[in-house]
Amino acid sequence: MYDVIVVGTRVAGSPLAMLLARQGHRVLAVDRASFPSDTPSTHYIHQAGLGFLKSWGLLDTVVATGCPPIRHLNFTYTDIEIPGMADPSADGIDAVYCPRRTVLDKILVDAAGESGAEVIEGFTVTGLLRDGDRVAGIRGRVGEGPEQEFRAKLVVGADGSNSLVAKEVGAATYEGSPAACFVYYSYYEGVDWGMHHRTGFGEQQFASWPTNDGLALVAVMRKRDRFRDFRTDPDAGVQEIVEQIDPEIGARLRETGKRVEPFRPMLYPDNYRRQSFGPGWALVGDAGYHKDPFTGWGITDAFKYGQLLADLVHESLSGARPFEETLPEYQRERDAQSASTYELTQSISELTLTPYYDSVFRAASRSEHYSKKFFGLIAGLYPPDKFFGEAELTALYEEVDFPVADRHVVNTGVSA
């Protein structure tokens, strides 16, 4: 009998298993994959996410893999350019990192095992066990082996957007919106541009950042209705998008860039929040909450809300409060803390800006100190209610002498 079974051991499940095991709880973590292995990802870990790795004692391990630090960011949206970097975080983190998932996930899985969690790789969950209306465990098998059953006080689905746990418990979606774009990405040699996140006219975007082994990830985005045409020649499509958005970088890509791995095409799931708790079960990571990858917050949010869930589950397992109190609190806190990021991501991932965001970002680009705040917002270090506060925006518009007719201090949600 385990205290907790975690289904899925990537960036949400492994930290949860690790943290609970460190508290002395008996944890089983299973995944149908074996590690190291890859999975579609932005790779991007914001300073706030790196703060969790540091607090868990794992940041130095990630840095030691040779993943290069990024200390200057280039963000553009149509003709708005905001270069810079957030100030160091309170714990001294002055860079961001974009490790390969083959590297990061292996570190996290190993940390869970070293912390005392029992980890079974290559384990496919075939169903949940129940006692009445309460989830009581899992059944499944390793490869073609015999079916096994394991029981626990709590089963947590950390098994992604197509979560089997979510399907088995009938977790309903209570907030959502259609995904806007498709993504193609791969890894390139000969690309030394640094970090770029550039959205051009014509509803298209490219991003690039350095990762392990001297490679750079290069990704492009377009609206989903253009996916069929793009996939006929993605190399030409990537070159076209980069050249149209930034001709200089496009020329460098053509002259020195060499794709060294197959493309990863992705039609991302819709944005959603699912019911993430019930009798004997909970959901974490993309299993319970997903948003467009545009802002690169998937890994950082997986860390943040994995830590939140671990803290609250520990309260229940230690007898301080029952699961009937802590699990609803987990969902409430996750939704409250992620609300501004969720709304911002949904808006700007459409590859067009509402008049509100256009005015805010355009004014911010003209102010050095407000640009710092912008990157602090993106990094998870500066509070959204301050960045988008009416008084703060009013002061910003005055500082940069922004045209009065174009000033927006309240987000009305009206599309551009």
Coordinates of C-alpha atoms in Angstrom, one line a residue:
M1 CA 0.0 0.0 0.0
Y2 CA 1.5 3.3 -1.1
D3 CA 0.7 6.8 0.1
V4 CA 0.7 8.2 -3.4
I5 CA 1.0 6.8 -6.9
V6 CA 2.1 9.2 -9.6
V7 CA 1.2 8.3 -13.2
G8 CA 3.7 10.1 -15.5
T9 CA 7.2 11.0 -14.5
R10 CA 8.2 14.0 -16.6
V11 CA 8.3 17.6 -15.5
A12 CA 5.2 17.5 -13.3
G13 CA 5.2 13.9 -12.0
S14 CA 8.9 13.5 -11.1
P15 CA 9.1 16.6 -8.9
L16 CA 5.9 15.7 -7.1
A17 CA 7.1 12.1 -6.4
M18 CA 10.5 13.5 -5.3
L19 CA 9.1 16.1 -3.0
L20 CA 6.7 13.6 -1.3
A21 CA 9.4 11.0 -1.0
R22 CA 11.7 13.5 0.7
Q23 CA 8.9 14.1 3.2
G24 CA 9.1 10.4 4.1
H25 CA 6.0 9.2 2.2
R26 CA 5.8 6.0 0.3
V27 CA 5.5 6.9 -3.3
L28 CA 5.3 4.9 -6.5
A29 CA 5.9 6.7 -9.8
V30 CA 5.2 5.0 -13.2
D31 CA 5.7 6.0 -16.8
R32 CA 5.1 4.1 -20.0
A33 CA 8.4 5.7 -21.3
S34 CA 11.9 4.8 -20.4
F35 CA 14.5 7.5 -19.7
P36 CA 16.3 9.3 -21.3
S37 CA 13.6 9.8 -23.9
D38 CA 12.2 12.8 -25.7
T39 CA 8.8 14.5 -25.7
P40 CA 7.5 17.6 -27.6
S41 CA 8.4 20.7 -25.6
T42 CA 9.4 24.4 -25.7
H43 CA 12.4 23.5 -23.5
Y44 CA 12.2 27.0 -22.0
I45 CA 12.6 27.3 -18.2
H46 CA 11.9 30.8 -16.8
Q47 CA 13.8 32.2 -13.9
A48 CA 10.9 31.4 -11.6
G49 CA 11.1 27.7 -12.8
L50 CA 14.8 27.7 -12.3
G51 CA 14.2 28.9 -8.8
F52 CA 12.3 25.6 -8.0
L53 CA 15.2 23.6 -9.5
K54 CA 17.6 25.5 -7.3
S55 CA 15.5 25.0 -4.1
W56 CA 15.3 21.2 -4.9
G57 CA 19.1 21.1 -5.3
L58 CA 18.9 20.2 -9.0
L59 CA 19.9 23.5 -10.9
D60 CA 23.6 22.8 -10.7
T61 CA 23.0 19.4 -12.2
V62 CA 21.1 20.9 -15.2
V63 CA 23.8 23.6 -15.7
A64 CA 26.5 20.9 -15.6
T65 CA 25.0 19.3 -18.7
G66 CA 26.4 22.1 -20.7
C67 CA 23.1 23.7 -21.5
P68 CA 24.2 27.3 -22.2
P69 CA 22.9 30.2 -20.1
I70 CA 20.8 32.9 -21.8
R71 CA 21.2 36.4 -20.4
H72 CA 19.7 38.5 -23.2
L73 CA 16.3 38.1 -24.8
N74 CA 14.9 39.5 -28.0
F75 CA 11.2 39.8 -28.1
T76 CA 9.3 41.3 -31.0
Y77 CA 5.6 41.6 -32.0
T78 CA 5.1 43.0 -35.5
D79 CA 7.0 46.3 -35.3
I80 CA 7.3 46.4 -31.5
E81 CA 10.8 45.4 -30.3
I82 CA 11.7 44.7 -26.7
P83 CA 15.2 43.5 -26.1
G84 CA 16.6 42.9 -22.6
M85 CA 16.5 40.7 -19.6
A86 CA 14.9 40.6 -16.2
D87 CA 16.9 41.5 -13.1
P88 CA 18.3 38.6 -11.2
S89 CA 15.8 36.8 -9.1
A90 CA 15.9 37.0 -5.3
D91 CA 17.9 33.8 -5.2
G92 CA 20.5 35.2 -7.7
I93 CA 19.3 33.5 -10.9
D94 CA 20.4 35.8 -13.7
A95 CA 19.8 33.6 -16.7
V96 CA 17.4 31.2 -18.3
Y97 CA 18.1 27.7 -19.7
C98 CA 16.5 25.6 -22.4
P99 CA 17.7 22.0 -21.8
R100 CA 16.8 19.1 -24.0
R101 CA 14.0 17.0 -22.5
T102 CA 16.2 13.9 -22.9
V103 CA 18.5 15.7 -20.4
L104 CA 16.0 17.4 -18.1
D105 CA 13.5 14.6 -17.6
K106 CA 16.3 12.1 -16.9
I107 CA 17.6 14.3 -14.2
L108 CA 14.1 14.7 -12.6
V109 CA 13.4 10.9 -12.8
D110 CA 16.7 10.1 -11.2
A111 CA 16.1 12.6 -8.5
A112 CA 12.7 11.1 -7.7
G113 CA 14.4 7.6 -7.3
E114 CA 17.3 8.9 -5.3
S115 CA 14.8 10.6 -2.9
G116 CA 13.2 7.3 -2.1
A117 CA 10.3 7.0 -4.6
E118 CA 9.9 3.7 -6.3
V119 CA 10.1 4.3 -10.1
I120 CA 8.9 1.9 -12.7
E121 CA 9.7 2.8 -16.3
G122 CA 8.1 1.3 -19.3
F123 CA 4.9 0.7 -17.3
T124 CA 1.6 1.2 -19.1
V125 CA -1.4 1.9 -16.9
T126 CA -4.5 0.0 -18.2
G127 CA -7.0 1.2 -15.6
L128 CA -7.7 2.5 -12.2
L129 CA -8.7 0.5 -9.1
R130 CA -11.7 1.7 -7.0
D131 CA -13.3 1.2 -3.7
G132 CA -16.8 2.4 -4.2
D133 CA -16.6 5.8 -5.8
R134 CA -13.1 6.4 -4.6
V135 CA -10.0 5.8 -6.7
A136 CA -7.8 3.3 -4.8
G137 CA -4.9 2.5 -7.2
I138 CA -3.8 1.5 -10.7
R139 CA -3.4 -1.6 -12.8
G140 CA -1.0 -2.1 -15.7
R141 CA 2.0 -3.9 -17.0
V142 CA 5.6 -3.5 -18.0
G143 CA 5.9 -4.3 -21.7
E144 CA 4.1 -7.6 -22.4
G145 CA 4.5 -8.8 -18.9
P146 CA 1.7 -9.8 -16.5
E147 CA -0.8 -7.2 -15.3
Q148 CA 0.0 -5.8 -11.9
E149 CA -2.1 -3.9 -9.3
F150 CA -0.9 -1.2 -6.9
R151 CA -3.0 0.5 -4.3
A152 CA -2.6 4.0 -2.7
K153 CA -4.4 6.6 -0.7
L154 CA -4.1 9.0 -3.6
V155 CA -3.5 8.6 -7.4
V156 CA -2.1 11.6 -9.2
G157 CA -2.3 11.9 -13.0
A158 CA 0.7 13.6 -14.3
D159 CA 0.3 12.0 -17.7
G160 CA -0.2 14.9 -20.0
S161 CA -3.0 16.4 -22.1
N162 CA -4.2 12.9 -23.1
S163 CA -4.2 11.8 -19.5
L164 CA -5.6 8.3 -19.0
V165 CA -6.3 9.2 -15.3
A166 CA -8.4 12.2 -16.4
K167 CA -10.3 10.1 -18.8
E168 CA -10.9 7.3 -16.3
V169 CA -12.3 9.7 -13.7
G170 CA -14.3 11.7 -16.2
A171 CA -12.5 15.0 -15.3
A172 CA -14.6 17.7 -16.9
T173 CA -13.2 20.8 -18.7
Y174 CA -14.6 23.9 -17.0
E175 CA -12.7 26.6 -18.9
G176 CA -11.2 26.5 -22.4
S177 CA -10.6 28.0 -25.8
P178 CA -9.4 26.6 -29.1
A179 CA -5.7 26.4 -29.8
A180 CA -4.7 29.0 -32.4
C181 CA -1.6 27.6 -34.1
F182 CA 0.5 24.7 -35.2
V183 CA 4.2 24.5 -34.3
Y184 CA 7.1 22.9 -36.2
Y185 CA 10.5 22.8 -34.6
S186 CA 13.8 21.0 -34.9
Y187 CA 17.5 21.3 -33.9
Y188 CA 20.2 23.1 -36.0
E189 CA 23.9 23.4 -36.2
G190 CA 25.5 26.7 -37.2
V191 CA 22.8 28.9 -35.5
D192 CA 24.3 31.3 -33.0
W193 CA 21.7 34.0 -32.9
G194 CA 21.0 33.8 -29.1
M195 CA 17.4 33.8 -27.9
H196 CA 14.7 35.2 -30.2
H197 CA 11.0 35.2 -29.9
R198 CA 9.7 37.1 -32.9
T199 CA 6.1 37.5 -34.1
G200 CA 5.8 39.2 -37.5
F201 CA 3.0 40.5 -39.6
G202 CA 0.9 37.9 -41.4
E203 CA 0.2 35.9 -38.2
Q204 CA 3.4 34.0 -38.1
Q205 CA 6.2 33.6 -35.6
F206 CA 9.6 32.1 -35.1
A207 CA 11.6 31.4 -32.0
S208 CA 15.1 30.2 -31.4
W209 CA 17.3 29.4 -28.4
P210 CA 20.5 27.5 -27.6
T211 CA 20.2 24.1 -26.0
N212 CA 22.5 21.1 -25.2
D213 CA 25.3 19.8 -27.5
G214 CA 25.9 23.1 -29.3
L215 CA 22.6 23.0 -31.0
A216 CA 19.8 25.5 -31.3
L217 CA 16.1 24.9 -31.3
V218 CA 14.4 26.7 -34.1
A219 CA 10.6 26.8 -34.0
V220 CA 7.9 28.4 -36.2
M221 CA 4.2 29.0 -35.6
R222 CA 1.3 29.8 -38.0
K223 CA -2.4 29.6 -37.7
R224 CA -3.8 26.0 -37.7
D225 CA -5.7 26.4 -41.0
R226 CA -2.3 26.7 -42.8
F227 CA -0.9 23.4 -41.4
R228 CA -1.8 21.2 -44.4
D229 CA 0.1 23.5 -46.9
F230 CA 3.1 24.0 -44.6
R231 CA 3.7 20.3 -44.0
T232 CA 4.4 19.6 -47.8
D233 CA 7.8 21.3 -47.5
P234 CA 8.6 22.4 -43.9
D235 CA 12.2 23.3 -44.5
A236 CA 11.1 25.8 -47.1
G237 CA 8.3 27.0 -44.8
V238 CA 10.7 27.6 -41.9
Q239 CA 13.1 29.5 -44.2
E240 CA 10.3 31.6 -45.5
I241 CA 8.9 32.5 -42.1
V242 CA 12.3 33.5 -40.6
E243 CA 13.2 35.5 -43.7
Q244 CA 9.9 37.4 -43.7
I245 CA 10.1 38.3 -40.1
D246 CA 13.8 39.1 -39.9
P247 CA 15.7 39.1 -43.3
E248 CA 19.1 39.3 -41.7
I249 CA 18.5 36.2 -39.5
G250 CA 16.9 34.5 -42.5
A251 CA 20.0 35.0 -44.5
R252 CA 22.2 33.5 -41.7
L253 CA 19.9 30.5 -41.5
R254 CA 20.2 29.9 -45.2
E255 CA 24.0 30.4 -45.2
T256 CA 25.1 28.5 -42.0
G257 CA 22.1 26.7 -40.5
K258 CA 21.9 23.0 -40.8
R259 CA 19.0 21.0 -39.5
V260 CA 20.3 17.8 -37.8
E261 CA 17.2 16.1 -36.6
P262 CA 13.7 15.4 -37.9
F263 CA 11.0 18.1 -37.5
R264 CA 8.6 17.8 -34.6
P265 CA 5.2 18.9 -35.9
M266 CA 2.6 19.8 -33.3
L267 CA -1.0 20.6 -33.4
Y268 CA -1.3 21.7 -29.8
P269 CA -4.3 20.7 -27.7
D270 CA -6.8 23.4 -26.9
N271 CA -6.3 25.7 -23.8
Y272 CA -8.2 24.2 -20.9
R273 CA -8.6 23.8 -17.2
R274 CA -10.0 20.4 -16.1
Q275 CA -11.5 19.4 -12.8
S276 CA -8.3 18.3 -11.1
F277 CA -9.3 16.5 -7.9
G278 CA -11.8 14.0 -6.6
P279 CA -12.1 11.1 -4.2
G280 CA -8.7 9.5 -4.2
W281 CA -7.3 11.3 -7.2
A282 CA -5.7 14.5 -8.5
L283 CA -4.3 15.9 -11.7
V284 CA -1.1 18.0 -12.2
G285 CA 0.8 19.4 -15.1
D286 CA -0.9 19.3 -18.6
A287 CA -3.2 16.6 -17.3
G288 CA -5.2 19.3 -15.4
Y289 CA -4.2 22.6 -17.0
H290 CA -2.8 23.4 -20.4
K291 CA -2.2 26.6 -22.4
D292 CA -0.6 27.4 -25.7
P293 CA 3.2 27.0 -25.7
F294 CA 3.7 30.5 -27.0
T295 CA 4.8 32.0 -23.6
G296 CA 6.9 28.9 -22.8
W297 CA 5.4 28.5 -19.3
G298 CA 4.6 24.8 -19.5
I299 CA 7.7 23.5 -17.6
T300 CA 7.7 26.3 -15.1
D301 CA 4.0 25.8 -14.3
A302 CA 4.6 22.1 -14.0
F303 CA 7.2 22.8 -11.3
K304 CA 5.2 25.5 -9.6
Y305 CA 2.0 23.5 -9.2
G306 CA 3.8 20.2 -8.6
Q307 CA 5.3 21.9 -5.6
L308 CA 1.9 23.3 -4.5
L309 CA 0.3 19.9 -4.8
A310 CA 3.1 18.2 -2.9
D311 CA 2.8 20.7 0.0
L312 CA -0.9 20.2 0.3
V313 CA -0.8 16.4 -0.1
H314 CA 1.9 16.3 2.6
E315 CA -0.5 18.1 5.0
S316 CA -3.1 15.4 4.4
L317 CA -0.8 12.5 4.7
S318 CA 0.7 13.9 7.9
G319 CA -2.8 14.2 9.4
A320 CA -3.0 18.0 9.5
R321 CA -6.0 18.3 7.2
P322 CA -8.1 15.8 5.2
F323 CA -7.8 15.5 1.4
E324 CA -11.4 16.9 1.2
E325 CA -9.8 20.3 2.2
T326 CA -6.4 20.2 0.7
L327 CA -7.3 19.0 -2.9
P328 CA -9.9 21.7 -3.5
E329 CA -7.5 24.3 -2.2
Y330 CA -4.9 23.0 -4.7
Q331 CA -7.2 23.6 -7.6
R332 CA -8.3 27.0 -6.4
E333 CA -4.8 28.2 -5.8
R334 CA -3.5 26.9 -9.1
D335 CA -6.3 28.7 -11.0
A336 CA -5.9 31.9 -9.1
Q337 CA -2.1 32.0 -9.4
S338 CA -2.1 31.2 -13.1
A339 CA -5.1 33.3 -14.1
S340 CA -3.1 36.3 -15.5
T341 CA -0.6 34.1 -17.4
Y342 CA -3.4 32.0 -18.8
E343 CA -5.3 35.0 -20.1
L344 CA -2.2 36.7 -21.5
T345 CA -1.1 33.5 -23.3
Q346 CA -4.5 33.0 -24.8
S347 CA -4.5 36.6 -26.1
I348 CA -1.0 36.9 -27.6
S349 CA -0.8 33.4 -29.0
E350 CA -3.4 34.4 -31.6
L351 CA -0.4 36.1 -33.3
T352 CA -2.3 39.4 -33.3
L353 CA -2.5 41.9 -30.5
T354 CA -5.6 43.5 -29.1
P355 CA -5.4 47.3 -28.9
Y356 CA -4.8 47.0 -25.2
Y357 CA -1.8 44.7 -25.5
D358 CA -0.5 46.6 -28.5
S359 CA -0.5 49.9 -26.5
V360 CA 1.0 48.4 -23.4
F361 CA 3.9 46.6 -25.2
R362 CA 4.5 49.4 -27.6
A363 CA 4.9 51.9 -24.7
A364 CA 7.0 49.4 -22.6
S365 CA 9.4 49.1 -25.6
R366 CA 10.1 52.8 -25.3
S367 CA 11.0 52.7 -21.6
E368 CA 14.2 51.0 -20.4
H369 CA 13.0 50.4 -16.9
Y370 CA 9.5 49.2 -18.0
S371 CA 11.2 46.8 -20.4
K372 CA 12.9 45.3 -17.4
K373 CA 9.5 44.9 -15.8
F374 CA 8.2 43.3 -19.0
F375 CA 10.9 40.6 -18.8
G376 CA 10.3 40.3 -15.0
L377 CA 6.7 39.6 -15.9
I378 CA 7.6 37.0 -18.5
A379 CA 10.1 35.4 -16.0
G380 CA 7.5 35.1 -13.3
L381 CA 9.3 37.6 -11.0
Y382 CA 7.2 40.7 -11.4
P383 CA 3.5 40.7 -10.4
P384 CA 1.0 41.0 -13.3
D385 CA -1.3 43.2 -11.2
K386 CA 1.6 45.7 -11.0
F387 CA 2.7 45.5 -14.6
F388 CA -0.8 45.9 -15.9
G389 CA -2.0 48.2 -13.0
E390 CA -3.9 51.3 -14.1
A391 CA -1.7 53.6 -12.2
E392 CA 1.5 52.0 -13.5
L393 CA 0.3 52.1 -17.1
T394 CA -0.8 55.7 -16.7
A395 CA 2.6 56.6 -15.5
L396 CA 4.3 54.7 -18.3
Y397 CA 2.2 56.4 -21.0
E398 CA 3.2 59.8 -19.5
E399 CA 6.8 58.9 -19.3
V400 CA 7.1 57.9 -23.0
D401 CA 4.6 60.6 -24.2
F402 CA 2.4 58.0 -25.7
P403 CA -0.4 59.3 -28.0
V404 CA -3.4 60.0 -25.8
A405 CA -5.9 58.4 -28.2
D406 CA -3.9 55.1 -28.2
R407 CA -3.6 54.8 -24.4
H408 CA -5.4 51.8 -22.8
V409 CA -5.2 51.2 -19.1
V410 CA -8.0 48.6 -18.9
N411 CA -8.1 45.3 -20.8
T412 CA -11.6 45.2 -22.3
G413 CA -10.9 42.0 -24.3
V414 CA -11.8 43.6 -27.6
S415 CA -10.0 42.0 -30.5
A416 CA -7.8 44.0 -32.8

